[in-house]
Tab-separated table of C-alpha atoms and ligand atoms in Angstrom:
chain	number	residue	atom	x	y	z
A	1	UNK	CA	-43.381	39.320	-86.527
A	2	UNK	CA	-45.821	40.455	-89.231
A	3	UNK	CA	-47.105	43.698	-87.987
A	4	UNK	CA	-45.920	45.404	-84.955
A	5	UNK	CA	-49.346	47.205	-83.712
A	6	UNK	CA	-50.827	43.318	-83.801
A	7	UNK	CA	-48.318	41.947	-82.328
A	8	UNK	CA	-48.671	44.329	-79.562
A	9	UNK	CA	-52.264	43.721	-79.186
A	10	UNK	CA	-51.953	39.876	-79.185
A	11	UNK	CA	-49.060	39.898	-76.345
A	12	UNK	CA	-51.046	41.873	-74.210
A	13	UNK	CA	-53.898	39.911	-74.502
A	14	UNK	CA	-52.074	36.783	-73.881
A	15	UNK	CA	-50.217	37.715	-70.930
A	16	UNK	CA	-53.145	38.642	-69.670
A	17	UNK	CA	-54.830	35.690	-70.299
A	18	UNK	CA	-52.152	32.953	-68.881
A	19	UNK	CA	-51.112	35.894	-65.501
A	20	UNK	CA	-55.609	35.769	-64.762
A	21	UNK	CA	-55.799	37.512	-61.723
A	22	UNK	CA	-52.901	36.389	-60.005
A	23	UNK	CA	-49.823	38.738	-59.094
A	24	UNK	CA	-46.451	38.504	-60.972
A	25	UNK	CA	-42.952	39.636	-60.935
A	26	UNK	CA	-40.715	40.756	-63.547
A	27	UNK	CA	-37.375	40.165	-64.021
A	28	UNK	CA	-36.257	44.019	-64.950
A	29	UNK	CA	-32.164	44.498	-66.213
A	30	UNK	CA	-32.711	47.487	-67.665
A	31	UNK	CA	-32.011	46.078	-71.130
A	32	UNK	CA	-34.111	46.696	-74.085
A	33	UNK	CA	-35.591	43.001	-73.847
A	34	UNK	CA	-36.663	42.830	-70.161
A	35	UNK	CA	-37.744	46.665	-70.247
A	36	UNK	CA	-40.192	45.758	-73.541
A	37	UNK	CA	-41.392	42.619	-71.783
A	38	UNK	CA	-41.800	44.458	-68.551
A	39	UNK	CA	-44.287	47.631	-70.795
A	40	UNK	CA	-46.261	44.895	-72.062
A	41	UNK	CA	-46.834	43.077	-68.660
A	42	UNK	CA	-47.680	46.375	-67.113
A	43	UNK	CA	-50.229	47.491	-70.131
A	44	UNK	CA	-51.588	43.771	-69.577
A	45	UNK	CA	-52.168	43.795	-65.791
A	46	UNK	CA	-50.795	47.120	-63.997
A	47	UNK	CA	-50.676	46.638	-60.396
A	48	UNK	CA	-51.017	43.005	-60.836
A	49	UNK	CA	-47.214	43.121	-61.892
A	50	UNK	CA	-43.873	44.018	-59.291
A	51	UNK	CA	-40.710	45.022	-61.161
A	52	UNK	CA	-37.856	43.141	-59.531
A	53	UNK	CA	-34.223	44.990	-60.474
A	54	UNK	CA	-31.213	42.937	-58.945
A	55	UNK	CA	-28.220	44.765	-58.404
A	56	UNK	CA	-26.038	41.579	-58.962
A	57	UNK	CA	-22.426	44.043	-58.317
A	58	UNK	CA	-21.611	42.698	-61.906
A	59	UNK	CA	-23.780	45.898	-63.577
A	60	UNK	CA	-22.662	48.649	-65.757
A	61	UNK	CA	-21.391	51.732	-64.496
A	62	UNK	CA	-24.622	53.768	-63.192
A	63	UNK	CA	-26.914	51.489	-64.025
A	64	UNK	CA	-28.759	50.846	-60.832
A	65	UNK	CA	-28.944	54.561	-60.459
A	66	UNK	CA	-30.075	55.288	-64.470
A	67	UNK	CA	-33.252	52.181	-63.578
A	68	UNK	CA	-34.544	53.877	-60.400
A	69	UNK	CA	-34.513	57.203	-62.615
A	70	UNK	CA	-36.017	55.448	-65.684
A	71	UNK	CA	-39.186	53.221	-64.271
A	72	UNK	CA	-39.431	55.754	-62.055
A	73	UNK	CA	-43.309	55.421	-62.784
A	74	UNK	CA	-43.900	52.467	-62.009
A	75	UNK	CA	-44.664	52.411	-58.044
A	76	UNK	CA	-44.243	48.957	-57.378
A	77	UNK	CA	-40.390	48.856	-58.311
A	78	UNK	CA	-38.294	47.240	-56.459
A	79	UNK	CA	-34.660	47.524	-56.189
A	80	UNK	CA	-32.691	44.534	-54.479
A	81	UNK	CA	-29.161	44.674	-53.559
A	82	UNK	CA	-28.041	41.374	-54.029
A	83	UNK	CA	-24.088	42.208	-54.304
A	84	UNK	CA	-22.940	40.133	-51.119
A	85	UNK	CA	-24.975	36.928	-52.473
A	86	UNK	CA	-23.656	37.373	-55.847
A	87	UNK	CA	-20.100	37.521	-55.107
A	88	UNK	CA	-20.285	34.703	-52.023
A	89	UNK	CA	-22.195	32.771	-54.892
A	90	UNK	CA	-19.540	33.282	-57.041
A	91	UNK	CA	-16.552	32.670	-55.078
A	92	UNK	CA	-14.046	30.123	-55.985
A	93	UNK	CA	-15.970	29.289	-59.387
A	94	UNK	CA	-14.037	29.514	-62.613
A	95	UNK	CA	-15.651	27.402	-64.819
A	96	UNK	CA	-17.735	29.447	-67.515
A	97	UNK	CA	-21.308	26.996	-67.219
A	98	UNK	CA	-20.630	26.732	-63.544
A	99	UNK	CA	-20.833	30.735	-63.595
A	100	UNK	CA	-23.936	30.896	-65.630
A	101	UNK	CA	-26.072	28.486	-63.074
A	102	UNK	CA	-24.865	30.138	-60.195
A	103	UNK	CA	-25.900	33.365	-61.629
A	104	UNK	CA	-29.349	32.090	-62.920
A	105	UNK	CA	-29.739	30.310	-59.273
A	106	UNK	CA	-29.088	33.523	-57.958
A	107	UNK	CA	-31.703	35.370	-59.717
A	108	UNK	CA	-34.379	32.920	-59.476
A	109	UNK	CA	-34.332	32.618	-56.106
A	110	UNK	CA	-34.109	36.981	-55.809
A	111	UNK	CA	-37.481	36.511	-57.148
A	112	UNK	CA	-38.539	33.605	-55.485
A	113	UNK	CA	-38.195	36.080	-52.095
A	114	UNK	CA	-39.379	39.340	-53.762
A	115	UNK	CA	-42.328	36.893	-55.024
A	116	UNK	CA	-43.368	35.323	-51.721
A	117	UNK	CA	-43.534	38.877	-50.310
A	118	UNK	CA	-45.547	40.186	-53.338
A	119	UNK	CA	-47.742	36.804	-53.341
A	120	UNK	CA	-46.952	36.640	-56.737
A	121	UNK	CA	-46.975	33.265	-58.476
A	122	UNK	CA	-46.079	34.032	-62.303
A	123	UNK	CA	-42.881	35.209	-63.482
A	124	UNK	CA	-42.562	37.318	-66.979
A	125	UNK	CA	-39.197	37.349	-68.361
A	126	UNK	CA	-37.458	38.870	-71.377
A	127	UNK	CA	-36.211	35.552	-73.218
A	128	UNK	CA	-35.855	36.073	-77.065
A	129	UNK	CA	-35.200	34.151	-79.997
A	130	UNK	CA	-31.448	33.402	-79.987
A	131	UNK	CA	-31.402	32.745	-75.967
A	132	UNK	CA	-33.518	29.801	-76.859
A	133	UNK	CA	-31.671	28.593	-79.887
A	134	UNK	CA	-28.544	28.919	-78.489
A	135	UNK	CA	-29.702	27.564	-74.875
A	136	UNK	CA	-31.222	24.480	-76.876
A	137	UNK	CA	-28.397	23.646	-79.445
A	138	UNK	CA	-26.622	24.014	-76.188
A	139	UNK	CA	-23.651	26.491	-77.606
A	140	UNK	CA	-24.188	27.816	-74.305
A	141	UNK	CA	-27.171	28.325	-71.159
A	142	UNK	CA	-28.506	32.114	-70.668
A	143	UNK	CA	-28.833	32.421	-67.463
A	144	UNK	CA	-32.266	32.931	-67.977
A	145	UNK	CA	-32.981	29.827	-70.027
A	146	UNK	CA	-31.065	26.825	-69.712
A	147	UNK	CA	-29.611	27.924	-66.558
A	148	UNK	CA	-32.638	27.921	-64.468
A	149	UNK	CA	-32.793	25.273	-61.412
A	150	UNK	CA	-34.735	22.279	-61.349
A	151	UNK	CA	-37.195	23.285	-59.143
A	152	UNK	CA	-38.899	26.574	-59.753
A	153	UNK	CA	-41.242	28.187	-56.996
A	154	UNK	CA	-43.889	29.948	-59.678
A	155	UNK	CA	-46.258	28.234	-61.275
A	156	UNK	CA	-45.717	29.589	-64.343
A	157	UNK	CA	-43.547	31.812	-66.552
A	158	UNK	CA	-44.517	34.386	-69.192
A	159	UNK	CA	-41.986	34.831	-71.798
A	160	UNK	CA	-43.500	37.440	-74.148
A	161	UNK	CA	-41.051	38.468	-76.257
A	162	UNK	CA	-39.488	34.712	-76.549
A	163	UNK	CA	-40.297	34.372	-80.532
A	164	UNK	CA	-38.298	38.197	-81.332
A	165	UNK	CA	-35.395	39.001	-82.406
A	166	UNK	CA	-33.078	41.746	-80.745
A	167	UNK	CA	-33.875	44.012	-83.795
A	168	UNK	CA	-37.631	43.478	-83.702
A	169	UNK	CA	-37.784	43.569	-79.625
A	170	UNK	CA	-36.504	47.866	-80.503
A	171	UNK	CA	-39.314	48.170	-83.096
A	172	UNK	CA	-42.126	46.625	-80.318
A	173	UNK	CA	-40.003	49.084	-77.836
A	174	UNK	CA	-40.480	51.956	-79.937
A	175	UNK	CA	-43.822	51.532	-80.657
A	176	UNK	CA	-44.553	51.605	-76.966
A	177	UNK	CA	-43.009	54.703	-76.585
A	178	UNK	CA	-39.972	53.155	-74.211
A	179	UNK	CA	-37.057	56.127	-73.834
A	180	UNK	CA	-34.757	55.677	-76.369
A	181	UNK	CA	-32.001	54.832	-73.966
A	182	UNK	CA	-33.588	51.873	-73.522
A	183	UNK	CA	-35.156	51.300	-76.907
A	184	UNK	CA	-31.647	51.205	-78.442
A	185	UNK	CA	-29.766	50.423	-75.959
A	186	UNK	CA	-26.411	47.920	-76.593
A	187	UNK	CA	-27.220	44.358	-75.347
A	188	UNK	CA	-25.913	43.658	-72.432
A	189	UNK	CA	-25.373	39.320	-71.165
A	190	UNK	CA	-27.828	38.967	-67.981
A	191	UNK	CA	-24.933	37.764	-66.289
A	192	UNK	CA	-23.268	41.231	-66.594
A	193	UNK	CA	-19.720	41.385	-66.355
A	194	UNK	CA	-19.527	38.091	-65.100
A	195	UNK	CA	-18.675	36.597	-68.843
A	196	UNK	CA	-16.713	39.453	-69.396
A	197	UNK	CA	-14.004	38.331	-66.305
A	198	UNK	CA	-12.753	35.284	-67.467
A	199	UNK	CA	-11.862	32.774	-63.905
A	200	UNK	CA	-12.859	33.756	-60.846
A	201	UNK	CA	-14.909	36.612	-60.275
A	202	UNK	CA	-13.123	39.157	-57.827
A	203	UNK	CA	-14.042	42.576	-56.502
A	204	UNK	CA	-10.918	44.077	-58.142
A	205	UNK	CA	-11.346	41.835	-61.614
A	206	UNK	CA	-15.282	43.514	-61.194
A	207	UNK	CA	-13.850	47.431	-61.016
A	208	UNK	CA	-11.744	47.081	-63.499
A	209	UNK	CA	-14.051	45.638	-66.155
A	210	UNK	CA	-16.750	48.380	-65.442
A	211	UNK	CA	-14.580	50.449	-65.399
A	212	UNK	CA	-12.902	49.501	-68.456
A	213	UNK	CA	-16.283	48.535	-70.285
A	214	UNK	CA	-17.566	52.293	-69.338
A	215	UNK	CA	-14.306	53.800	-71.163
A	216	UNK	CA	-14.962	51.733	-74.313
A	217	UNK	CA	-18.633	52.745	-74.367
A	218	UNK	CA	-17.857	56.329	-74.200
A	219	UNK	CA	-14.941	56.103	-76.956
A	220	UNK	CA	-16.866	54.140	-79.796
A	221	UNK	CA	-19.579	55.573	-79.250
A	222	UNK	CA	-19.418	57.925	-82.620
A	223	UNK	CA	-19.149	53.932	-84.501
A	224	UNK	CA	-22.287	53.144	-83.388
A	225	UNK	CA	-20.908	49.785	-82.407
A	226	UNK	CA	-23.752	46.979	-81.994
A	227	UNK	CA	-21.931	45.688	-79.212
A	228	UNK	CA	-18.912	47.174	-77.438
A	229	UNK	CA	-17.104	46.348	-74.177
A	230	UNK	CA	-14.144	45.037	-72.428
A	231	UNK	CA	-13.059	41.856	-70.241
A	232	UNK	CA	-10.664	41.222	-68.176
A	233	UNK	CA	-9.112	38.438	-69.839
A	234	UNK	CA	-5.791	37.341	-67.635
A	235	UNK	CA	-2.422	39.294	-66.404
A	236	UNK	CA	0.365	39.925	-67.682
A	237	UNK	CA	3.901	42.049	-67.505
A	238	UNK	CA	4.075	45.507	-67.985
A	239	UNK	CA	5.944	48.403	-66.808
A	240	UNK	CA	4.455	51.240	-64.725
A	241	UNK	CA	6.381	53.806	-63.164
A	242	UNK	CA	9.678	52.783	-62.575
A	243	UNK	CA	8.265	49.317	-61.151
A	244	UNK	CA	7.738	45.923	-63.499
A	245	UNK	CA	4.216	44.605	-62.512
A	246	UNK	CA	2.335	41.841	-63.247
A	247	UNK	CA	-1.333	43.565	-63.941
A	248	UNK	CA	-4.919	42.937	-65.550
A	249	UNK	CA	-5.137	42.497	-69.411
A	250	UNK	CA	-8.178	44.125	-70.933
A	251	UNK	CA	-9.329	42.658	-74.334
A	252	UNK	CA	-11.490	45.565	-76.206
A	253	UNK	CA	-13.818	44.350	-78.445
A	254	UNK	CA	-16.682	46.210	-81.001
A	255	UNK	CA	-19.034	44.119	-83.000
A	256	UNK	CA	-21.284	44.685	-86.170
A	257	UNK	CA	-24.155	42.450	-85.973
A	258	UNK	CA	-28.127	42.131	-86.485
A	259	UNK	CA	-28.769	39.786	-83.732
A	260	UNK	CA	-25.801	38.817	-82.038
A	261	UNK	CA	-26.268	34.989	-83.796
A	262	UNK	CA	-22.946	35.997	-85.862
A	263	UNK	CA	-20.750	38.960	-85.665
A	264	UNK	CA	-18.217	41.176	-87.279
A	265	UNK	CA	-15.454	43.035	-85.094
A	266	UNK	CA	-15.332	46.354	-86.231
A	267	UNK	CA	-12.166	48.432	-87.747
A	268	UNK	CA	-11.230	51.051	-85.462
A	269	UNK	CA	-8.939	53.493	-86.279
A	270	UNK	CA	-5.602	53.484	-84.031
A	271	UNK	CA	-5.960	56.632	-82.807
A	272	UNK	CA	-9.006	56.335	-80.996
A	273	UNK	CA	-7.958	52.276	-80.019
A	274	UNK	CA	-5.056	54.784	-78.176
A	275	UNK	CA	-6.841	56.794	-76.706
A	276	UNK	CA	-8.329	53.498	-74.980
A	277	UNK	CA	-5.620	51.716	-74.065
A	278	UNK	CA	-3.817	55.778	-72.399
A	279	UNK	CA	-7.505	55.735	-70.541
A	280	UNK	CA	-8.102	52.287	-69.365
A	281	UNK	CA	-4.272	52.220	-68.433
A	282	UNK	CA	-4.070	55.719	-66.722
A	283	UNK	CA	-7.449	55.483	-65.021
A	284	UNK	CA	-6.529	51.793	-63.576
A	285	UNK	CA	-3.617	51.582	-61.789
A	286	UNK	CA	-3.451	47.792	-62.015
A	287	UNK	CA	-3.761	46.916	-65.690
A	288	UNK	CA	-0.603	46.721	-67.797
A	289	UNK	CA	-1.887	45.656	-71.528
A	290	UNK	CA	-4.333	46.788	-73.087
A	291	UNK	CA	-5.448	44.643	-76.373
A	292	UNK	CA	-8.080	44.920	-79.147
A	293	UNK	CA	-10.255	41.694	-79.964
A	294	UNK	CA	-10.072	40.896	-83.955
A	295	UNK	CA	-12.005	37.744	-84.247
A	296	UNK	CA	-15.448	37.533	-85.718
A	297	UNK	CA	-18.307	35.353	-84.368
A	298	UNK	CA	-17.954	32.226	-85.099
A	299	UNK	CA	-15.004	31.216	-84.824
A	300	UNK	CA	-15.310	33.311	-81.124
A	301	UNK	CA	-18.406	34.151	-79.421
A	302	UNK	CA	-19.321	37.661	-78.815
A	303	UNK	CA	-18.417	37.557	-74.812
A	304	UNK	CA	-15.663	35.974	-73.512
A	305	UNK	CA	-17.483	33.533	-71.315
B	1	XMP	P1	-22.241	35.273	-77.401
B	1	XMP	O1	-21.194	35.642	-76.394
B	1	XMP	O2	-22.828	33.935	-77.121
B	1	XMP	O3	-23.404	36.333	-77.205
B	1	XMP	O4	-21.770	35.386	-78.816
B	1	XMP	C1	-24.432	36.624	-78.107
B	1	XMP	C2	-25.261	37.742	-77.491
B	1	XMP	O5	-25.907	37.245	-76.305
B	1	XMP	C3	-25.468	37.984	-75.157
B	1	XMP	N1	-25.277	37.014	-74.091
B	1	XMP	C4	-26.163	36.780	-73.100
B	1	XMP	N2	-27.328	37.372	-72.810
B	1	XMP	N3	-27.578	35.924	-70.946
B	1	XMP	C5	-28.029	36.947	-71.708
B	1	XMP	O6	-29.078	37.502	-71.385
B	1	XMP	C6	-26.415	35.274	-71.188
B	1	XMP	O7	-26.034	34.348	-70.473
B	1	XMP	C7	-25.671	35.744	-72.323
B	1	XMP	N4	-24.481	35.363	-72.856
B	1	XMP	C8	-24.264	36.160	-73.956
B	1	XMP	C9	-24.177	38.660	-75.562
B	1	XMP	O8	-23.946	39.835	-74.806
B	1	XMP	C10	-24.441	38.932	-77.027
B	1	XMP	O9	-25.231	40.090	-77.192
């Protein structure tokens, strides 16, 4: 991207241009990427454009809530609680990919519906850079690329930021003004904490990694991590009370990185990895370990899915 002001100009133009006067959705997470794509679809065509949020059950803690507060302005928002079809979706699956396309089939066909009802027959979409390289050299399918179904019900989809980097989607983001709790906001996978639960995805395994992933936010906050979270990685023994139990591991893990392509896992001092492990321990009765991910990316990717 040469020139952010341009660049601006030329999307906006362009979406324009391929939506014409048809209606179209937008796939809204709340992330920086869908949030910038979603600001230049509604400079480009305003009420042309219906902001679809899923509430997938596999969101951050507060999220839903902090999105209805956020796009507040936008009228046509719509908020769909899709936790039942998620988790029925989702049940008995433990393969990683397997995850990924249910989740993607999910979405799509969330939109499909919100679509048919909105008579909209475009969809805009926050794909960037690395989502396609990685989707295409096949290291793994966003949900939102590579995981989409065969047969899509829109006859076309607008990926604006799709050439961008993470770090150059904030710069378009702040140049538009977004809040700055979106603008630099921590990535977060569209399949939420999905790939941070590795086998089957439960409603306990689901508390306990939002739960777990809001502790870690809060605590490294101060190292201005470019990624941090937990994942509920498998059980183990441990000793609570007077009882043995066999209970939830958490992996923590923090990551340096520019755009998530490669990544460094941070140093963090043992005192505050402590006061972690005492919260995520005391504050969920059912995990005994609590363990801090070392490995850089490659050889491991970021997630753990
Ligand atoms: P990995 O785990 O592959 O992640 O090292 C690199 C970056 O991409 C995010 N990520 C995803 N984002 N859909 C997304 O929208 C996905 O399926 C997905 N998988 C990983 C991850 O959070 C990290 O920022």
């Amino acid at each position: 991207m040469v020139d952010v002001d341009s660049f601006i100009d030329e999307k906006i133009d362009e979406i324009a241009t391929e939506v014409g006067d048809e209606n179209a959705v937008i796939a809204l997470s709340g992330g920086v990427d869908s949030s910038t794509a979603a600001a230049l679809a509604y400079e480009a065509i305003g009420d042309q454009l219906t902001p679809v949020y899923v509430d997938t059950g596999l969101m951050r803690k507060g999220e839903t809530e902090q999105i209805r507060e956020t796009f507040d302005y936008m009228d046509s928002l719509r908020i769909v609680d899709a936790k039942d079809r998620f988790l029925d979706a989702l049940g008995g699956v433990t393969d990683p990919e397997e995850k990924r396309h249910a989740i993607g089939e999910g979405f799509i066909r969330e939109f499909e519906r919100e679509a048919k009802e909105t008579d909209a027959k475009q969809l805009v979409q926050g794909t960037i850079y690395p989502d396609r390289i990685e989707s295409e050299g096949n290291i793994k399918s966003h949900h939102n690329v590579g995981g989409l179904p065969d047969v899509v019900d829109f006859e076309g989809i607008v990926e604006p930021v799709r050439d961008l980097y993470k770090d150059e989607v904030r710069e378009v983001a702040r140049e538009l003004e977004l809040e700055e709790i979106i603008s630099e906001r921590m990535p977060f996978p569209g399949p939420g904490l999905a790939v941070r639960i590795i086998g089957e995805i439960t409603p306990e395994k689901v508390e306990v990694a939002r739960e777990s992933c809001h502790v870690v936010e809060e605590e490294l906050e101060e190292y201005e991590p470019w990624q941090a979270f937990a994942a509920v990685i498998g059980k183990a023994t441990g000793v609570k009370g007077d009882n043995r139990v066999h209970g939830w591991v958490v992996a923590v893990r923090s990551v340096e990185s520019r755009d998530g392509m490669t990544a460094r896992a941070q140093e963090i001092d043992w005192q505050t990895l402590q006061r972690i492990q005492s919260r995520i321990t005391g504050e969920n009765e059912n995990v005994a370990r609590v363990v801090y991910d070392v490995t850089h990316k490659p050889p491991a990717t970021i997630e753990y899915e």
